[in-house]
PDB file of C-alpha atoms in Angstrom:
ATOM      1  CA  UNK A   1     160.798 127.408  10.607  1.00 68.00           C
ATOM      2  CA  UNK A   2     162.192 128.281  13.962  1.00 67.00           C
ATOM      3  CA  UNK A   3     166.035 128.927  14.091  1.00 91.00           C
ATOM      4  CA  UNK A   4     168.499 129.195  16.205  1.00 96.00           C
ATOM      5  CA  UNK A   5     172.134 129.829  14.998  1.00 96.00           C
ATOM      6  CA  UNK A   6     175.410 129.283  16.812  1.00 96.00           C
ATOM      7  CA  UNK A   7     178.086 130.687  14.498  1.00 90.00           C
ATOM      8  CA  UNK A   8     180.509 127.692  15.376  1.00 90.00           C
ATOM      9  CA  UNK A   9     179.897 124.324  15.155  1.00 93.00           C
ATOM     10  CA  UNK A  10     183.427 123.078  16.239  1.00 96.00           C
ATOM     11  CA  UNK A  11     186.208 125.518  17.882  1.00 96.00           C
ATOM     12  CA  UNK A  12     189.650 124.703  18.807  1.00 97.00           C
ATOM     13  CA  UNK A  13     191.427 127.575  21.059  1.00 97.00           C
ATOM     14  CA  UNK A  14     194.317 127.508  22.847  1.00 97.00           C
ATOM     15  CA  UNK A  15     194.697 128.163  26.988  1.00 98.00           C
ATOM     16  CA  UNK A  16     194.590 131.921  28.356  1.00 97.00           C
ATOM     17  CA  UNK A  17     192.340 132.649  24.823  1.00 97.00           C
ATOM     18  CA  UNK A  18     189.533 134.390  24.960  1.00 97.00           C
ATOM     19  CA  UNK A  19     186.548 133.115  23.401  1.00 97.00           C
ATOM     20  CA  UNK A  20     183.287 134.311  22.278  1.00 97.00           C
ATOM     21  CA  UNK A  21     180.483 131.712  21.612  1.00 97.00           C
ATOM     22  CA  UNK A  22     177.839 134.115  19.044  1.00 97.00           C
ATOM     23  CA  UNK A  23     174.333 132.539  19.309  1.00 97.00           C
ATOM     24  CA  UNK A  24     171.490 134.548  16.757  1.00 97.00           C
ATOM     25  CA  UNK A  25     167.594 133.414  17.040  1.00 96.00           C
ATOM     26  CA  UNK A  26     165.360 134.686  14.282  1.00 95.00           C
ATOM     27  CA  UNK A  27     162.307 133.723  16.636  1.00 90.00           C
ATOM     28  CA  UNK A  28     161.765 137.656  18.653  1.00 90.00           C
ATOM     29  CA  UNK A  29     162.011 135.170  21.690  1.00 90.00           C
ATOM     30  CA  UNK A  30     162.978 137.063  24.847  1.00 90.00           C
ATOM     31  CA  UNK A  31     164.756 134.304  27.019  1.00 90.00           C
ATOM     32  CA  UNK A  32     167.708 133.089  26.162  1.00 93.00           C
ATOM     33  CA  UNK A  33     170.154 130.694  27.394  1.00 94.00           C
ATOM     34  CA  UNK A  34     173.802 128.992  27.273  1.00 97.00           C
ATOM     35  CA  UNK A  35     174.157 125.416  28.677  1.00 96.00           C
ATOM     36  CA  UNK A  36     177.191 123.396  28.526  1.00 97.00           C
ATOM     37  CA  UNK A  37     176.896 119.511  28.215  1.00 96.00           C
ATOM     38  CA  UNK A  38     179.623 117.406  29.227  1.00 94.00           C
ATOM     39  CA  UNK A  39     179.552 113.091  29.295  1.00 89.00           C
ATOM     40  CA  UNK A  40     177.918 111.855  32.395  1.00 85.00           C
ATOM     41  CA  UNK A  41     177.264 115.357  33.959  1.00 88.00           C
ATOM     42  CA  UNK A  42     174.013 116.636  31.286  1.00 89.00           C
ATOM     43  CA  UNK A  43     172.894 119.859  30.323  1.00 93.00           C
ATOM     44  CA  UNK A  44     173.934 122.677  32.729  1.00 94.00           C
ATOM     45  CA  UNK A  45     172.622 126.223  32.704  1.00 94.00           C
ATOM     46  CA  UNK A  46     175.518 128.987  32.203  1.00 96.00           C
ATOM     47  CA  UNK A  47     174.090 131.807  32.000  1.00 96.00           C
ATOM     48  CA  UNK A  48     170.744 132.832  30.811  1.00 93.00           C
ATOM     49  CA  UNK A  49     168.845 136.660  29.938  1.00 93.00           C
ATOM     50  CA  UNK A  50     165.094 137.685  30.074  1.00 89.00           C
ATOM     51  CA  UNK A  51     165.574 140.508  27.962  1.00 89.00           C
ATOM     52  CA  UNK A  52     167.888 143.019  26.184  1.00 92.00           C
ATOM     53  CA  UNK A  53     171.278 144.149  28.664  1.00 88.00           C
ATOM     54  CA  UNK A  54     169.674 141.968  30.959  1.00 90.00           C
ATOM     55  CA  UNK A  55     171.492 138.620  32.446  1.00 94.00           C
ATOM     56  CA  UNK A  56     171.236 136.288  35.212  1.00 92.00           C
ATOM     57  CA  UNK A  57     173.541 133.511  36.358  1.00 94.00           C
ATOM     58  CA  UNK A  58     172.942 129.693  36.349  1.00 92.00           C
ATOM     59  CA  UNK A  59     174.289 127.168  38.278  1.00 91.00           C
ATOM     60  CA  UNK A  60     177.985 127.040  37.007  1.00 95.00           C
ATOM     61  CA  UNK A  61     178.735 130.902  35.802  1.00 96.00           C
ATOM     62  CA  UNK A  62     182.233 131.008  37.189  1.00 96.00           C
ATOM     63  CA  UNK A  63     184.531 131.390  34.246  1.00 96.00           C
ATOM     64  CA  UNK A  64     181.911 132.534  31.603  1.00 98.00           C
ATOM     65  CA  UNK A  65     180.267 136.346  31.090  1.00 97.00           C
ATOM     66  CA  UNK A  66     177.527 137.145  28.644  1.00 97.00           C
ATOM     67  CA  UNK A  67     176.387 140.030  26.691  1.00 97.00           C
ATOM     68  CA  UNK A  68     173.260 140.927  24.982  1.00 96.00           C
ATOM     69  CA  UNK A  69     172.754 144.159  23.571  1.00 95.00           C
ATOM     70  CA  UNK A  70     170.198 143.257  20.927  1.00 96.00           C
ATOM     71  CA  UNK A  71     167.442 141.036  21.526  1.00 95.00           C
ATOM     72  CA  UNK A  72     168.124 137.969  18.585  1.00 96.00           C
ATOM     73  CA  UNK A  73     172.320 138.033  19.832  1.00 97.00           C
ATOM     74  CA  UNK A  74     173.173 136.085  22.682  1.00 97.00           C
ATOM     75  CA  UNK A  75     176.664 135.907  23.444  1.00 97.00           C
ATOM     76  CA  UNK A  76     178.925 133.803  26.024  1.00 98.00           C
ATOM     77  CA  UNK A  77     182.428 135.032  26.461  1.00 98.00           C
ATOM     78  CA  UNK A  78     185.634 132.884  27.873  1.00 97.00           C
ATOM     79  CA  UNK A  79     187.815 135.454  29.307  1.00 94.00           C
ATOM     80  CA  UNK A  80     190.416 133.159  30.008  1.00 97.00           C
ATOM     81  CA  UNK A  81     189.902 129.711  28.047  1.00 97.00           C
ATOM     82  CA  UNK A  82     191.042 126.738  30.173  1.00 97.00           C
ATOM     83  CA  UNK A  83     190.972 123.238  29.322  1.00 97.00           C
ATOM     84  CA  UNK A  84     188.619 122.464  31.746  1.00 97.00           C
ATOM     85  CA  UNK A  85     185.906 124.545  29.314  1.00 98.00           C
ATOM     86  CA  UNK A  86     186.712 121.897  26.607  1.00 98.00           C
ATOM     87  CA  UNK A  87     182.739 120.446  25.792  1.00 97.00           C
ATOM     88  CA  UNK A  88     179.431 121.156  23.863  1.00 97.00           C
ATOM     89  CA  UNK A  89     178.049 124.632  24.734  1.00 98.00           C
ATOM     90  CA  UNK A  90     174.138 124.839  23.823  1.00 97.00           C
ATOM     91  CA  UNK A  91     172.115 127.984  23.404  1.00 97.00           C
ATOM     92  CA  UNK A  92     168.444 128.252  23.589  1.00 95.00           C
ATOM     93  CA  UNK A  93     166.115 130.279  23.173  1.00 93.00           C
ATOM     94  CA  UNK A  94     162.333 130.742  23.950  1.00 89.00           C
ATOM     95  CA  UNK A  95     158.867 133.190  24.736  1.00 83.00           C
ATOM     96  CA  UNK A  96     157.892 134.648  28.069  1.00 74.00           C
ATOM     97  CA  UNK A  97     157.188 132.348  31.156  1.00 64.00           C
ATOM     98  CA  UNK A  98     154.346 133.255  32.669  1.00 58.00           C
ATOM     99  CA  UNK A  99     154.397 131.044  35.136  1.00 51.00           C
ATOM    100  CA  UNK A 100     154.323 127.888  33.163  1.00 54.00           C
ATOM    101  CA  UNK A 101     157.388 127.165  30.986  1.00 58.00           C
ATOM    102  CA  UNK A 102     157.644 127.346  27.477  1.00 75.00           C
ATOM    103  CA  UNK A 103     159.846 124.545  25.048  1.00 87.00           C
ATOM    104  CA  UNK A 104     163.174 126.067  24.507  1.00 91.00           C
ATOM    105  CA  UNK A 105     164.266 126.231  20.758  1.00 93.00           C
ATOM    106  CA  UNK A 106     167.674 124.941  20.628  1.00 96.00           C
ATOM    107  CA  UNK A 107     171.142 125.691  18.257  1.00 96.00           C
ATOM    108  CA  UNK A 108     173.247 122.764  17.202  1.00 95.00           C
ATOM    109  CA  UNK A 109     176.001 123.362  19.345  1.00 96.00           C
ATOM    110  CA  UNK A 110     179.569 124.585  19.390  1.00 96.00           C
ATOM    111  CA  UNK A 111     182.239 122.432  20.697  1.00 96.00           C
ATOM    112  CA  UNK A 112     185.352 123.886  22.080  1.00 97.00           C
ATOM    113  CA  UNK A 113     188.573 122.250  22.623  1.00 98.00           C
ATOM    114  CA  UNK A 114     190.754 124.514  24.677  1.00 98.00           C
ATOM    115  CA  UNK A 115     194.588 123.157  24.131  1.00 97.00           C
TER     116      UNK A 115
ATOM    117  CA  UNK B 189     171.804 120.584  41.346  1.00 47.00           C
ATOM    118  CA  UNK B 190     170.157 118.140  38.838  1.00 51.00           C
ATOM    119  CA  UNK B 191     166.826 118.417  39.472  1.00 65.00           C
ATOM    120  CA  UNK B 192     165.777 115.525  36.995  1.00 72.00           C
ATOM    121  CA  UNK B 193     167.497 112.344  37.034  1.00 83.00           C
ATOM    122  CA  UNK B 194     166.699 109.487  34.254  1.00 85.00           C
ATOM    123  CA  UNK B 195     166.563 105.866  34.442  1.00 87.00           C
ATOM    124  CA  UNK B 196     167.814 103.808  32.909  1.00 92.00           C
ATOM    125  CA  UNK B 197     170.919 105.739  31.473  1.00 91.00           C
ATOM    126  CA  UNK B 198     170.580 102.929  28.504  1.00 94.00           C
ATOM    127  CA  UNK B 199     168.658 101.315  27.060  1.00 95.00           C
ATOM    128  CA  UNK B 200     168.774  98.831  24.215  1.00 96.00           C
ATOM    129  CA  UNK B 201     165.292  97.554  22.187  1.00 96.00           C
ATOM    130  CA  UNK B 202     164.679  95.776  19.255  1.00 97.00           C
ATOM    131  CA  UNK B 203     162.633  98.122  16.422  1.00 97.00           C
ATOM    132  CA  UNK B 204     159.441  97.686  16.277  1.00 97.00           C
ATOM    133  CA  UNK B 205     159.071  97.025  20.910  1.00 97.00           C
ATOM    134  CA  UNK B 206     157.865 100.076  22.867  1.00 97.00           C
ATOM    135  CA  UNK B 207     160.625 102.024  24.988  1.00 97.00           C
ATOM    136  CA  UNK B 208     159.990 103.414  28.391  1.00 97.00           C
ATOM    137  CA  UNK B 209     161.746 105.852  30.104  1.00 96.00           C
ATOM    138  CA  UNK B 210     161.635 107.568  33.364  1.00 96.00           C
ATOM    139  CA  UNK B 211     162.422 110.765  35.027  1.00 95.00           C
ATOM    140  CA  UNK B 212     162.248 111.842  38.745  1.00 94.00           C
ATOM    141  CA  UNK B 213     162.543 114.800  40.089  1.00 92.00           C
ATOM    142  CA  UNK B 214     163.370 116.722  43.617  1.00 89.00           C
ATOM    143  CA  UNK B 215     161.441 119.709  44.075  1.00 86.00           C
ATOM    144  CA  UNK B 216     157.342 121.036  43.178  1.00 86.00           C
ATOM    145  CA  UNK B 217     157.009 121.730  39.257  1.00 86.00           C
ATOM    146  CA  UNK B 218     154.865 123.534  37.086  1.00 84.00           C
ATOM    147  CA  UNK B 219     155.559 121.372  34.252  1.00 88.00           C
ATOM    148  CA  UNK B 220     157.978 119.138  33.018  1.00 92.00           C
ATOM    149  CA  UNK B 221     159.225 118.355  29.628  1.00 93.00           C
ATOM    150  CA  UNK B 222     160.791 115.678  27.877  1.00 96.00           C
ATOM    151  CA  UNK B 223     163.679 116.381  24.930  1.00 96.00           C
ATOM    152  CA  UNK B 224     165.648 114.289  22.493  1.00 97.00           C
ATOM    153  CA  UNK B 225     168.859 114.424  21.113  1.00 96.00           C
ATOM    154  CA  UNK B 226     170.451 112.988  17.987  1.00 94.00           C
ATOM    155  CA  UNK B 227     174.048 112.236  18.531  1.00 91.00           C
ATOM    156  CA  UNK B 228     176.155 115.419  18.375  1.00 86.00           C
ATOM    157  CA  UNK B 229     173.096 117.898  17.462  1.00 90.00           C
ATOM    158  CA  UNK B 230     171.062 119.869  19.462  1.00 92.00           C
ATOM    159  CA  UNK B 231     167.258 119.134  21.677  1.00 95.00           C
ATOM    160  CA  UNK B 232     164.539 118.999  20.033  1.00 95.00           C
ATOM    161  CA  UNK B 233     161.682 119.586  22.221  1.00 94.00           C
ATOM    162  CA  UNK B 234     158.974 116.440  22.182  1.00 96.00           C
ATOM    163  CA  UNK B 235     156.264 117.090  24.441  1.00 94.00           C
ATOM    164  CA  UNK B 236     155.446 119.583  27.717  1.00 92.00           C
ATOM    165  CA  UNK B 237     153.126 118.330  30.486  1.00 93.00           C
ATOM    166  CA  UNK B 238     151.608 120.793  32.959  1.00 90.00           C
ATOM    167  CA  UNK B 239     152.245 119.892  37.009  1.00 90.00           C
ATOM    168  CA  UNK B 240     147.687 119.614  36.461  1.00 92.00           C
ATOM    169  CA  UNK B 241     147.654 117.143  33.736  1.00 95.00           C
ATOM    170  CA  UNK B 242     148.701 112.947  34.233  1.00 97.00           C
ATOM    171  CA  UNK B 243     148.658 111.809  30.888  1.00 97.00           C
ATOM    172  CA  UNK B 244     149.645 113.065  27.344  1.00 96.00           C
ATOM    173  CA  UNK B 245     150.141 111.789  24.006  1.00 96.00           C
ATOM    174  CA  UNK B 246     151.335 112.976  20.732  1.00 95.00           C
ATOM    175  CA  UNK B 247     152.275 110.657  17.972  1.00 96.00           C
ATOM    176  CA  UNK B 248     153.823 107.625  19.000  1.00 97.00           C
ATOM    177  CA  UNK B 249     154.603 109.266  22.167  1.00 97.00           C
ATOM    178  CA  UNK B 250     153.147 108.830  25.454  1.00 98.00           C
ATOM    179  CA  UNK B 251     154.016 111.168  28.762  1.00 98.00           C
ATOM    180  CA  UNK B 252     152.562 110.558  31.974  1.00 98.00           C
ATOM    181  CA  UNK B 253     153.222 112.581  34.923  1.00 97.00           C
ATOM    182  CA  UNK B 254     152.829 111.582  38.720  1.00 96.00           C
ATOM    183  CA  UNK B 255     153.367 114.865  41.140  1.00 94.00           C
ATOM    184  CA  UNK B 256     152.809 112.756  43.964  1.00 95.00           C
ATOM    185  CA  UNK B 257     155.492 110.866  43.609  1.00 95.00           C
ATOM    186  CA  UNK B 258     157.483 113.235  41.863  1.00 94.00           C
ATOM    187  CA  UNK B 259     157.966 111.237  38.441  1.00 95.00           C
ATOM    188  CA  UNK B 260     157.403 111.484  34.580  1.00 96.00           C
ATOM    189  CA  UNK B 261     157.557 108.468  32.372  1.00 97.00           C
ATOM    190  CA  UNK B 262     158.229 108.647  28.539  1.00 98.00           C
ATOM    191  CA  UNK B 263     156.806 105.712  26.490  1.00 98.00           C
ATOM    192  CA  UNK B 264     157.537 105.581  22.305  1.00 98.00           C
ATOM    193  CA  UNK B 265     155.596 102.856  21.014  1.00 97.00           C
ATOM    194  CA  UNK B 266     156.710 100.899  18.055  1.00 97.00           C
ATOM    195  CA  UNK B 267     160.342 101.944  17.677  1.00 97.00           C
ATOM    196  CA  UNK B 268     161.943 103.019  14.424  1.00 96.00           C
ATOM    197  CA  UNK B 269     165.829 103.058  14.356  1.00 96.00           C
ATOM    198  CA  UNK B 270     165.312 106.770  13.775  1.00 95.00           C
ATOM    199  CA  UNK B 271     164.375 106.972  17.816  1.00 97.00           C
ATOM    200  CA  UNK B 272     168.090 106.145  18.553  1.00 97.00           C
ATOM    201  CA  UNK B 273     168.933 109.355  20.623  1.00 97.00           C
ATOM    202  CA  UNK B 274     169.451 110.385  23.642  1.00 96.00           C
ATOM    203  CA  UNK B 275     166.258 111.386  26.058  1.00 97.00           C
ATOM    204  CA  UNK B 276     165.871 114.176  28.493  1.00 95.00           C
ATOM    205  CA  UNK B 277     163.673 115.305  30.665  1.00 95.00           C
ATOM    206  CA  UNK B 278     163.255 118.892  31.847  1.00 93.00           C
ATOM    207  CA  UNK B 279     161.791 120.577  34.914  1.00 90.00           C
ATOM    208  CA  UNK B 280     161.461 124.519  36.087  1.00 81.00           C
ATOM    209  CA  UNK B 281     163.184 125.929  39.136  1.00 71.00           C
ATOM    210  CA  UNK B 282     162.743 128.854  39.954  1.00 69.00           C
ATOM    211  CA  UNK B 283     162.789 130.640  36.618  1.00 71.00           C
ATOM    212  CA  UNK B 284     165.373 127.829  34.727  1.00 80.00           C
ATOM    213  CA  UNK B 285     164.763 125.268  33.233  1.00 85.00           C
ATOM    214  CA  UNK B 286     166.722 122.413  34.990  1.00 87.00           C
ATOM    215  CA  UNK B 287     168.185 119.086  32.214  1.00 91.00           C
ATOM    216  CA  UNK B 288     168.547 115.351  33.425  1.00 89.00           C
ATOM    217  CA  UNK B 289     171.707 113.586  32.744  1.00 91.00           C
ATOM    218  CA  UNK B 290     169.420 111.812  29.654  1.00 93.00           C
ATOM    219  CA  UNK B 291     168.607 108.027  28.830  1.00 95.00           C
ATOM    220  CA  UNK B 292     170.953 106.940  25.568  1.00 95.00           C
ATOM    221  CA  UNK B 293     167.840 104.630  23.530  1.00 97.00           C
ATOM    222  CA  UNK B 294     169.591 102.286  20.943  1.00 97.00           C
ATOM    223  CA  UNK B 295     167.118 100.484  18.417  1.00 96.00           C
ATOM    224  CA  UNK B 296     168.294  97.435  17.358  1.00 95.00           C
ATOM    225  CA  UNK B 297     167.797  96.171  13.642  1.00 90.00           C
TER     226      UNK B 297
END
């Protein structure tokens, strides 16, 4: 079975923290992805990577940084937690695009709570 | 920007009716997919349809897709009280993969 692990399911951090949100796919996917999904706003993309070192921003980046130095470790960093980061982050994962989009294999979630 | 917005946000069905959801979207596609969501968990992909294709099933599930009108519609026949979840539908942009705000489905007993 496809897997992908987030190593926290539920994180509670306190403001000026910083945070690191591991995410591990055993799938040799190259894309990978961080969402965030908050009540009444959905799914929206962080941050996502085509391949190893490799990163590109999604619609709400400010705040967040990645890092991927190996290609089944995606990681999303909170410099400086704020309360306003308190929801359900999502990472993803899934194949090449090549021109038509692939199903994204999904973790179960982490959700912060940033005091 | 959303670039896939459900309707209804809820929706509320005895088990055993069909449920229908739909999905529009804003800009051209080359495929759109449709995700569900068990309360607190994470997607779990259902079903892709390619921006060539108007119809697709796959179980109980039924996915049709009109580009002319920019539109998707999910239909799960025969409801279980295991379908309680929230729906999604998916588009590309560019090279992301852009989520609508979902459609909570609630069987009833």
């Amino acid at each position: 079975d496809v897997k992908v692990t987030q190593s926290s399911r539920y994180l509670v951090k306190r403001t000026g923290e910083k945070v690191f949100l591991e995410c591990v796919q055993d799938m040799d996917h190259e894309n990978m992805f961080w969402y965030r999904q908050d009540p009444g706003l959905g799914l929206r993309l962080i941050y996502f990577s085509y391949d190893v070192k490799m990163k590109e921003k999604g619609d709400i980046p400010e705040g967040y940084s990645v890092s991927r130095e190996k290609k089944e470790r995606f990681s999303l960093i909170l410099e400086s937690a704020s309360t306003n980061q308190t929801s359900m982050y999502l990472c993803a994962s899934s194949t090449p695009w090549t021109g038509h989009t692939g199903e994204l294999f999904f973790g179960e979630g982490s959700r912060l709570t940033v005091l | 920007s959303q670039q896939g917005e459900e309707d209804p946000q809820a929706l509320s069905i005895q088990e055993g009716e069909n449920a229908t959801m739909n999905c529009s979207y804003k800009t051209s596609i080359n495929n759109l997919q449709w995700y569900r969501q068990n309360s607190g968990r994470g997607l779990v992909h259902l079903i892709l349809i390619r921006s060539n294709e108007r119809e697709k099933h796959s179980g109980r599930l039924r996915v049709t897709l009109d580009t002319s009108k920019k539109s998707s519609s999910l239909l799960i026949t025969a409801s279980r009280a295991a379908d309680t979840a929230s729906y999604f539908c998916a588009t590309d942009r560019y090279d992301k993969i852009i989520f609508g705000k979902g459609t909570r489905l609630h069987i009833l007993p």
